Coordinates of C-alpha atoms in Angstrom, one line a residue:
M38 CA 61.0 -7.1 20.4
Y39 CA 63.7 -8.5 22.7
F40 CA 64.8 -5.1 23.7
W41 CA 61.3 -3.8 24.6
A42 CA 60.5 -7.0 26.5
M43 CA 63.7 -6.6 28.6
L44 CA 62.9 -3.0 29.2
W45 CA 59.4 -3.7 30.3
A46 CA 60.5 -6.4 32.7
S47 CA 63.1 -4.1 34.3
C48 CA 60.5 -1.4 34.7
L49 CA 58.2 -3.9 36.5
L50 CA 60.9 -4.9 38.8
M51 CA 61.8 -1.4 39.7
G52 CA 58.2 -0.5 40.2
T53 CA 57.6 -3.4 42.5
H54 CA 60.7 -2.7 44.5
A55 CA 59.9 1.0 45.0
Q56 CA 56.3 0.3 46.1
G57 CA 55.0 2.8 43.4
N58 CA 54.3 3.4 39.7
A59 CA 57.3 3.2 37.3
S60 CA 57.6 5.2 34.0
F61 CA 60.1 5.2 31.2
R62 CA 61.0 8.0 28.8
R63 CA 63.2 8.2 25.8
A64 CA 64.5 11.4 24.2
N65 CA 67.2 12.8 22.0
A66 CA 70.2 14.1 23.8
G67 CA 72.0 17.3 22.7
S68 CA 74.9 15.2 21.4
G69 CA 72.7 13.3 19.0
R70 CA 72.5 10.1 21.1
C71 CA 69.4 8.6 22.6
Q72 CA 68.8 9.4 26.3
Y73 CA 66.6 7.1 28.4
T74 CA 65.0 8.2 31.7
F75 CA 63.3 6.0 34.3
M76 CA 61.0 7.5 37.0
V77 CA 59.6 5.7 40.1
D78 CA 56.9 7.4 42.1
S79 CA 57.1 7.3 45.9
P80 CA 54.1 7.5 48.2
T81 CA 55.5 10.5 50.0
E82 CA 58.3 13.0 49.3
A83 CA 59.7 12.4 52.8
S84 CA 60.3 8.8 52.1
C85 CA 62.8 9.5 49.3
P86 CA 66.2 8.5 50.6
S87 CA 69.2 10.8 50.3
A88 CA 71.5 10.4 47.4
G89 CA 74.2 7.8 47.7
S90 CA 73.0 6.5 51.1
S91 CA 70.5 3.8 50.2
P92 CA 71.1 0.3 49.0
E93 CA 68.0 0.6 46.9
V94 CA 69.5 3.5 44.9
E95 CA 72.6 1.5 44.4
A96 CA 70.6 -1.5 43.1
L97 CA 68.7 0.8 40.8
K98 CA 72.0 2.3 39.4
S99 CA 73.2 -1.2 38.8
R100 CA 70.1 -2.1 36.9
L101 CA 70.3 1.1 34.8
G102 CA 73.9 0.3 33.9
L103 CA 72.9 -3.1 32.7
L104 CA 70.0 -1.6 30.7
E105 CA 72.4 1.0 29.1
A106 CA 74.7 -1.7 28.0
L107 CA 71.9 -3.8 26.6
V108 CA 70.6 -0.7 24.7
A109 CA 74.0 0.0 23.3
R110 CA 74.4 -3.6 22.1
L111 CA 71.0 -3.7 20.4
V112 CA 71.4 -0.3 18.7
G113 CA 74.8 -1.4 17.4
G114 CA 73.3 -4.6 16.0
E115 CA 70.4 -2.8 14.3
A116 CA 72.9 -0.4 12.6
M117 CA 75.0 -3.3 11.4
S118 CA 71.8 -5.0 10.1
E119 CA 70.7 -1.9 8.2
S120 CA 74.2 -1.5 6.8
S121 CA 74.2 -5.1 5.6
H122 CA 70.7 -4.8 4.2
G123 CA 71.6 -1.5 2.3
S124 CA 74.6 -3.1 0.8
G125 CA 72.5 -6.1 -0.5
S126 CA 69.8 -3.8 -1.9
Q127 CA 72.4 -1.8 -3.8
S128 CA 73.9 -5.0 -5.3
G129 CA 70.4 -6.1 -6.4
L130 CA 69.7 -2.8 -8.0
Q131 CA 73.0 -2.9 -9.9
D132 CA 72.1 -6.3 -11.2
A133 CA 68.6 -5.2 -12.3
Y134 CA 70.1 -2.1 -14.0
N135 CA 72.7 -4.2 -15.9
Q136 CA 69.8 -6.5 -17.1
V137 CA 67.7 -3.6 -18.3
M138 CA 70.7 -2.1 -20.2
G139 CA 71.3 -5.5 -21.8
E140 CA 67.7 -5.8 -22.9
N141 CA 67.8 -2.2 -24.3
A142 CA 70.8 -3.0 -26.4
R143 CA 69.1 -6.1 -27.8
L144 CA 66.0 -4.1 -28.7
Q145 CA 68.1 -1.5 -30.4
R146 CA 69.8 -4.1 -32.5
E147 CA 66.4 -5.6 -33.4
K148 CA 65.1 -2.1 -34.4
Q149 CA 68.1 -1.6 -36.7
R150 CA 67.4 -4.9 -38.4
L151 CA 63.7 -4.1 -38.9
D152 CA 64.6 -0.6 -40.3
R153 CA 66.9 -2.2 -42.8
Q154 CA 64.1 -4.6 -43.9
V155 CA 61.6 -1.7 -44.2
Q156 CA 64.1 0.2 -46.4
D157 CA 64.6 -2.9 -48.6
L158 CA 60.8 -3.3 -49.0
Q159 CA 60.4 0.4 -49.8
Q160 CA 63.1 0.1 -52.5
R161 CA 61.4 -3.0 -53.9
M162 CA 58.0 -1.2 -54.0
E163 CA 59.5 1.8 -55.8
E164 CA 61.1 -0.6 -58.4
L165 CA 57.7 -2.3 -58.9
R166 CA 56.0 1.1 -59.3
Q167 CA 58.5 2.2 -61.9
E168 CA 58.0 -1.1 -63.7
A169 CA 54.2 -0.7 -63.7
E170 CA 54.6 2.8 -65.0
R171 CA 56.8 1.6 -67.8
L172 CA 54.4 -1.2 -68.8
R173 CA 51.4 1.2 -68.6
S174 CA 53.2 3.7 -70.9
R175 CA 54.2 1.0 -73.4
P176 CA 52.0 1.2 -76.6
C177 CA 49.8 -1.8 -77.2
M178 CA 50.5 -4.0 -80.2
Q179 CA 48.2 -3.2 -83.0
Q180 CA 46.2 -6.1 -84.4
P181 CA 45.0 -6.1 -88.0
P182 CA 41.3 -6.0 -88.4
P183 CA 39.6 -9.3 -89.1
R184 CA 38.7 -10.1 -92.7
V185 CA 34.9 -9.8 -93.3
P186 CA 33.5 -11.9 -96.2
Q187 CA 31.9 -9.8 -98.9
N188 CA 29.0 -12.1 -99.5
D189 CA 26.6 -12.2 -96.5
N190 CA 25.3 -15.6 -97.7
S191 CA 28.7 -17.2 -97.5
F192 CA 28.9 -16.5 -93.7
R193 CA 27.1 -19.2 -91.8
P194 CA 27.6 -20.6 -88.4
G195 CA 30.1 -23.5 -88.6
S196 CA 31.1 -22.8 -92.2
G197 CA 34.8 -23.5 -92.5
P198 CA 36.2 -20.7 -94.7
A199 CA 34.2 -17.9 -93.1
V200 CA 35.1 -18.8 -89.5
S201 CA 38.7 -19.4 -90.5
Q202 CA 39.0 -16.0 -92.0
L203 CA 37.4 -14.4 -89.0
V204 CA 39.8 -15.8 -86.3
S205 CA 42.9 -17.0 -88.1
R206 CA 46.3 -15.4 -87.4
P207 CA 47.9 -13.3 -90.1
G208 CA 50.4 -15.2 -92.0
N209 CA 49.1 -18.7 -91.1
T210 CA 48.9 -20.7 -94.3
Q211 CA 48.6 -24.2 -92.9
G212 CA 44.8 -24.3 -93.1
D213 CA 44.4 -26.9 -90.3
K214 CA 42.5 -26.6 -87.1
R215 CA 45.4 -24.8 -85.4
S216 CA 44.6 -21.8 -87.5
L217 CA 41.3 -21.4 -85.5
R218 CA 43.1 -21.0 -82.1
D219 CA 43.7 -17.5 -80.9
P220 CA 44.7 -16.5 -77.3
A221 CA 42.0 -13.9 -77.2
W222 CA 39.2 -16.4 -78.1
H223 CA 37.2 -17.8 -75.2
Y224 CA 36.5 -21.4 -76.2
E225 CA 33.7 -21.9 -73.7
N226 CA 31.5 -19.8 -76.1
T227 CA 30.9 -20.9 -79.7
G228 CA 31.7 -18.7 -82.7
Y229 CA 28.1 -18.3 -83.4
Q230 CA 27.5 -16.7 -80.0
E231 CA 30.4 -14.3 -80.4
V232 CA 29.3 -13.2 -83.8
T233 CA 25.7 -12.7 -82.6
A234 CA 27.1 -10.3 -79.9
V235 CA 29.0 -8.3 -82.5
V236 CA 26.0 -8.0 -84.8
T237 CA 23.9 -6.7 -81.9
E238 CA 26.6 -4.2 -81.0
V239 CA 26.7 -2.8 -84.5
S240 CA 23.0 -2.5 -84.8
A241 CA 22.6 -0.6 -81.6
P242 CA 23.4 3.2 -81.5
E243 CA 26.6 4.0 -79.8
G244 CA 28.1 7.0 -78.0
P245 CA 26.7 9.5 -75.4
A246 CA 23.4 9.8 -77.3
D247 CA 22.6 6.1 -76.4
I248 CA 22.9 6.7 -72.7
S249 CA 19.3 8.0 -72.4
G250 CA 17.8 5.2 -74.4
C251 CA 16.2 2.2 -72.8
G252 CA 15.8 -1.4 -73.8
D253 CA 16.3 -5.0 -72.7
L254 CA 19.6 -6.1 -71.3
V255 CA 21.1 -8.3 -74.1
W256 CA 24.9 -8.4 -73.3
V257 CA 27.3 -8.0 -70.3
Q258 CA 31.0 -7.5 -70.9
E259 CA 33.9 -9.3 -69.2
P260 CA 34.6 -7.7 -65.8
E261 CA 37.1 -4.9 -65.5
V262 CA 39.1 -4.9 -62.2
H263 CA 39.6 -1.5 -60.5
R264 CA 41.0 -2.4 -57.1
K265 CA 41.5 -5.3 -54.7
A266 CA 40.6 -4.6 -51.0
D267 CA 43.6 -4.7 -48.8
S268 CA 42.2 -6.3 -45.6
I269 CA 39.7 -8.9 -44.5
A270 CA 37.1 -6.2 -44.0
G271 CA 36.9 -5.9 -47.8
K272 CA 35.8 -9.4 -48.6
Y273 CA 32.5 -8.0 -49.5
G274 CA 31.0 -4.5 -49.6
V275 CA 29.5 -1.9 -51.9
W276 CA 31.0 0.7 -54.2
M277 CA 29.3 3.2 -56.5
Q278 CA 29.3 6.5 -58.4
D279 CA 26.4 9.0 -58.2
P280 CA 24.6 9.1 -61.6
E281 CA 23.3 12.6 -60.8
A282 CA 26.0 14.0 -58.5
K283 CA 25.6 17.3 -56.7
E284 CA 27.9 19.8 -55.1
P285 CA 30.3 19.6 -53.4
Y286 CA 31.2 16.3 -55.1
G287 CA 31.5 15.8 -58.8
S288 CA 30.3 13.0 -61.1
E289 CA 33.7 11.3 -61.1
M290 CA 33.7 10.8 -57.3
V291 CA 33.8 7.1 -56.3
W292 CA 32.3 5.9 -53.0
R293 CA 33.1 2.7 -51.2
I294 CA 31.9 0.9 -48.0
D295 CA 33.5 -2.2 -46.6
S296 CA 30.5 -4.0 -45.1
V297 CA 32.2 -6.8 -43.1
G298 CA 31.6 -6.2 -39.4
S299 CA 28.8 -5.4 -37.0
E300 CA 29.4 -1.6 -36.9
V301 CA 29.6 -0.5 -40.6
R302 CA 29.8 3.3 -40.6
Q303 CA 32.8 4.4 -42.7
L304 CA 32.1 5.9 -46.1
F305 CA 35.3 6.4 -48.2
G306 CA 35.3 8.9 -51.0
Y307 CA 37.9 8.9 -53.9
E308 CA 38.3 11.8 -56.3
N309 CA 38.1 9.5 -59.4
M310 CA 38.7 5.9 -60.6
D311 CA 42.4 6.4 -60.7
Q312 CA 42.6 7.4 -57.1
L313 CA 40.4 4.4 -56.2
S314 CA 42.9 2.1 -58.0
R315 CA 45.8 3.7 -56.1
G316 CA 43.9 3.4 -52.8
F317 CA 44.0 7.2 -51.9
P318 CA 40.7 8.4 -50.4
T319 CA 40.1 12.1 -50.3
K320 CA 37.2 12.0 -48.0
V321 CA 36.1 9.7 -45.1
L322 CA 32.7 10.2 -43.6
L323 CA 31.3 8.5 -40.5
L324 CA 27.7 7.6 -40.8
P325 CA 25.6 8.6 -37.8
E326 CA 23.8 5.2 -37.8
S327 CA 25.4 1.8 -38.8
M328 CA 24.5 0.1 -42.1
E329 CA 23.4 -3.4 -42.8
S330 CA 24.2 -5.5 -45.9
T331 CA 25.6 -4.4 -49.3
G332 CA 22.3 -2.8 -50.5
A333 CA 23.3 0.8 -50.3
T334 CA 23.3 3.2 -53.3
M335 CA 24.1 6.8 -54.2
Y336 CA 21.7 9.2 -55.9
R337 CA 21.5 13.0 -56.3
G338 CA 24.0 13.9 -53.6
S339 CA 22.7 11.4 -51.0
L340 CA 23.6 7.9 -49.7
Y341 CA 20.6 5.6 -49.3
Y342 CA 21.0 2.7 -47.0
Q343 CA 19.3 0.3 -44.6
R344 CA 19.8 0.9 -40.9
R345 CA 21.2 -2.2 -39.1
L346 CA 18.8 -4.6 -37.5
S347 CA 15.7 -2.9 -38.9
R348 CA 13.6 -2.3 -42.0
T349 CA 14.3 1.4 -41.7
L350 CA 15.6 3.2 -44.8
L351 CA 17.9 6.3 -44.3
R352 CA 18.8 9.1 -46.6
Y353 CA 22.2 10.5 -45.7
D354 CA 22.9 14.0 -47.2
L355 CA 26.5 14.3 -48.3
L356 CA 26.5 18.1 -48.1
S357 CA 25.2 18.5 -44.6
E358 CA 26.7 15.1 -43.5
S359 CA 23.5 14.3 -41.6
I360 CA 20.3 12.1 -41.9
A361 CA 17.9 13.9 -44.2
A362 CA 15.0 11.4 -44.2
R363 CA 14.0 8.0 -42.7
R364 CA 11.1 5.7 -43.3
D365 CA 10.3 2.1 -42.5
L366 CA 9.7 -0.1 -45.6
P367 CA 6.3 -1.6 -45.0
H368 CA 6.3 -5.3 -44.1
A369 CA 9.9 -5.8 -45.5
G370 CA 11.9 -8.7 -44.1
F371 CA 15.2 -7.8 -42.5
H372 CA 18.3 -9.3 -40.9
G373 CA 18.3 -12.7 -42.6
Q374 CA 14.6 -13.3 -43.3
F375 CA 14.7 -13.0 -47.1
P376 CA 18.4 -12.5 -48.2
Y377 CA 20.0 -13.3 -51.5
S378 CA 21.4 -16.8 -51.8
W379 CA 24.9 -15.7 -50.6
G380 CA 23.5 -14.3 -47.3
G381 CA 25.0 -11.1 -45.9
Y382 CA 21.7 -9.9 -44.4
T383 CA 20.8 -8.7 -47.9
D384 CA 17.1 -8.6 -47.3
I385 CA 16.7 -5.0 -48.6
D386 CA 18.6 -4.0 -51.8
L387 CA 18.4 -0.4 -52.9
A388 CA 18.9 0.3 -56.6
I389 CA 19.1 3.2 -59.1
D390 CA 18.2 3.2 -62.8
E391 CA 16.9 5.6 -65.5
K392 CA 13.5 5.9 -63.6
G393 CA 14.8 6.6 -60.2
L394 CA 15.2 4.9 -56.8
W395 CA 14.0 1.4 -56.1
A396 CA 13.9 -1.1 -53.2
I397 CA 14.2 -4.9 -53.9
Y398 CA 13.0 -7.0 -51.0
S399 CA 10.4 -9.6 -49.8
T400 CA 7.6 -9.9 -47.3
N401 CA 5.8 -12.6 -45.4
K402 CA 2.7 -12.0 -47.5
A403 CA 4.8 -12.6 -50.7
R404 CA 6.1 -15.8 -49.1
G405 CA 9.7 -14.9 -50.1
A406 CA 9.1 -13.8 -53.6
I407 CA 10.9 -10.7 -54.8
V408 CA 8.9 -7.5 -54.2
I409 CA 9.8 -4.3 -56.0
S410 CA 8.9 -0.8 -54.7
Q411 CA 9.6 2.6 -56.3
L412 CA 10.6 5.2 -53.7
D413 CA 10.4 9.0 -53.6
P414 CA 14.1 9.9 -53.4
H415 CA 13.4 12.9 -51.2
N416 CA 11.3 11.4 -48.4
L417 CA 11.5 7.7 -49.1
E418 CA 7.7 7.3 -49.5
V419 CA 6.6 4.2 -51.5
K420 CA 5.2 5.3 -54.9
G421 CA 4.3 1.9 -56.3
T422 CA 4.8 -1.8 -55.6
W423 CA 5.1 -5.0 -57.8
E424 CA 5.3 -8.6 -56.7
T425 CA 7.2 -11.1 -58.9
K426 CA 7.2 -14.9 -59.1
I427 CA 10.8 -15.6 -58.4
R428 CA 12.0 -16.4 -54.9
K429 CA 14.6 -14.0 -53.5
T430 CA 16.7 -16.6 -51.8
S431 CA 17.0 -18.5 -55.0
V432 CA 19.0 -15.8 -56.8
A433 CA 22.5 -14.4 -56.0
N434 CA 21.7 -10.7 -56.6
A435 CA 19.4 -8.3 -58.5
F436 CA 19.5 -4.9 -60.1
M437 CA 17.2 -2.5 -62.0
I438 CA 17.6 -1.2 -65.6
C439 CA 14.9 1.0 -67.2
G440 CA 12.3 0.0 -64.7
M441 CA 13.0 -3.7 -65.2
L442 CA 14.3 -6.1 -62.6
Y443 CA 17.1 -8.5 -63.5
T444 CA 18.4 -11.4 -61.3
V445 CA 21.8 -13.1 -61.3
A446 CA 21.6 -16.9 -61.0
S447 CA 24.8 -17.7 -59.0
Y448 CA 27.4 -15.7 -57.0
T449 CA 30.1 -18.4 -57.1
S450 CA 29.9 -19.9 -60.6
P451 CA 32.5 -18.3 -62.9
N452 CA 30.2 -18.7 -65.9
T453 CA 26.6 -18.0 -64.8
T454 CA 23.7 -16.1 -66.3
I455 CA 21.3 -13.3 -65.7
N456 CA 18.3 -15.6 -65.6
Y457 CA 15.1 -13.6 -65.0
M458 CA 13.6 -10.2 -66.0
Y459 CA 10.5 -8.5 -64.6
D460 CA 9.0 -5.4 -66.4
T461 CA 7.2 -3.0 -64.0
E462 CA 5.4 -1.3 -67.0
T463 CA 3.7 -4.5 -68.1
S464 CA 3.8 -6.4 -64.7
Q465 CA 5.1 -9.4 -66.6
G466 CA 8.2 -11.5 -65.9
K467 CA 10.0 -14.1 -68.0
T468 CA 13.1 -16.3 -68.0
I469 CA 16.1 -15.1 -69.9
S470 CA 19.8 -16.2 -70.3
V471 CA 22.4 -13.5 -70.5
S472 CA 26.0 -14.6 -69.9
F473 CA 27.6 -13.2 -66.7
K474 CA 31.0 -13.8 -65.2
N475 CA 32.0 -14.1 -61.5
R476 CA 35.7 -14.1 -62.1
Y477 CA 36.7 -14.4 -58.4
R478 CA 33.7 -16.6 -57.5
Y479 CA 32.1 -14.7 -54.6
N480 CA 30.0 -11.9 -56.0
S481 CA 28.3 -10.1 -53.1
M482 CA 27.0 -6.9 -54.8
V483 CA 25.7 -6.0 -58.3
D484 CA 24.3 -2.5 -59.0
Y485 CA 23.6 -0.5 -62.2
N486 CA 24.7 3.0 -63.0
P487 CA 22.5 4.6 -65.7
T488 CA 24.9 7.4 -66.5
Q489 CA 27.9 5.2 -66.9
R490 CA 25.8 2.4 -68.3
K491 CA 27.8 -0.1 -66.3
L492 CA 27.2 -2.7 -63.7
Y493 CA 29.3 -2.3 -60.5
A494 CA 30.1 -5.4 -58.5
W495 CA 32.1 -6.6 -55.5
D496 CA 33.6 -10.0 -56.2
N497 CA 35.6 -11.6 -53.4
F498 CA 37.8 -8.6 -52.4
Y499 CA 37.8 -7.2 -56.0
L500 CA 35.9 -4.1 -57.1
V501 CA 34.9 -4.7 -60.8
S502 CA 32.6 -3.2 -63.4
Y503 CA 30.9 -4.5 -66.5
N504 CA 29.9 -2.6 -69.6
V505 CA 26.4 -3.6 -70.7
R506 CA 24.3 -3.3 -73.9
L507 CA 20.6 -2.7 -74.2
G508 CA 18.5 -3.8 -77.1
K509 CA 15.6 -6.1 -77.9
Q510 CA 15.4 -9.5 -76.3
E511 CA 14.7 -12.2 -78.9

């Protein structure tokens, strides 16, 4: 700025003195230096004095000399400033480079440490796997069969000798109360109840021929654990096997949906129960429309589920991987109107039994009581409807067996009951009491598989199943 101000002032002085317009031009000289040219117009050509004869010319030369010196000094100062600035920038870049290289070395050391930890964990996992294989292959200790009294009349609930013979350990001759204690005995149940269950089992037909038979639910086994979910998304969900599987999937295929979240669309398929336990899915399908609640079920090669935020039921065909049918369930409550007692937007619960596909739900007209509808598995049309006298929000879950509805009293109590049954053939319901275990105290799904004759449940991250027995309710 100082240079240009001085230059402009000089030009004004020259222009005023010469009684005309002054101009200034800067150009590159052939030698690479900057050349400055000043021009002052004269009113007439004749008034231009001869070279070297006028004091005005001499004054102009003097001013030009001063300007040239000033330009040289300013150019030299700028060059020095640029040189100094360049040196400082180079020093700053070197410092930044050194800092980056130091950070990179630190990250490399951290990576090496983490790699060593991963290797240690992998080695530990392999040791645990080998130990599990060893334990799995170890033969179980054989227990001698219990002694059964020859005389039926001598076996009475609470009679000392008969009960002692049934549960005492081999070789125990003390005859005191300690002879009745056995690690396999569950003391919350009396001996009479255990024996009654055994008698019922003996009297009912067993084996594959019994699968097609129907009857009342009289007994539910202790839960068998198949897998624990490995993330918070698996706190509750639904898992199942197709009782009448179709190609391309076999009857051993296991399906699982983690239903925590607002966009539930992933359907995981496992080749069999062993692959489910190992956590190795062979198929992952993305449902075209998101699902609500844990009320989905699998039947004849299709997944049946409730579309999120609606009373619309969908049939998803596994072969074509597309929606094959949709229909609104008339007047059904949804998204928290009539859920089970544990919540989870379980307003509509789809179920399968020996008689086909069912929907368990409620309506405003029923005032919250459980309503049962049998559905056409092809187009989801309602074929028949029954209204019960038990409130849906008062029970933890429900399922169908042989056209009969069963409800579970609690989803958190470790020792609860199946407390109500409704028969769609007679349109009659009654209170019952069949023991049921919530081992992990948060059971969010209970469904029946008529081919396996099992109840499948999702209990607080754990996928479990229960063997059941059908007979005649007393």
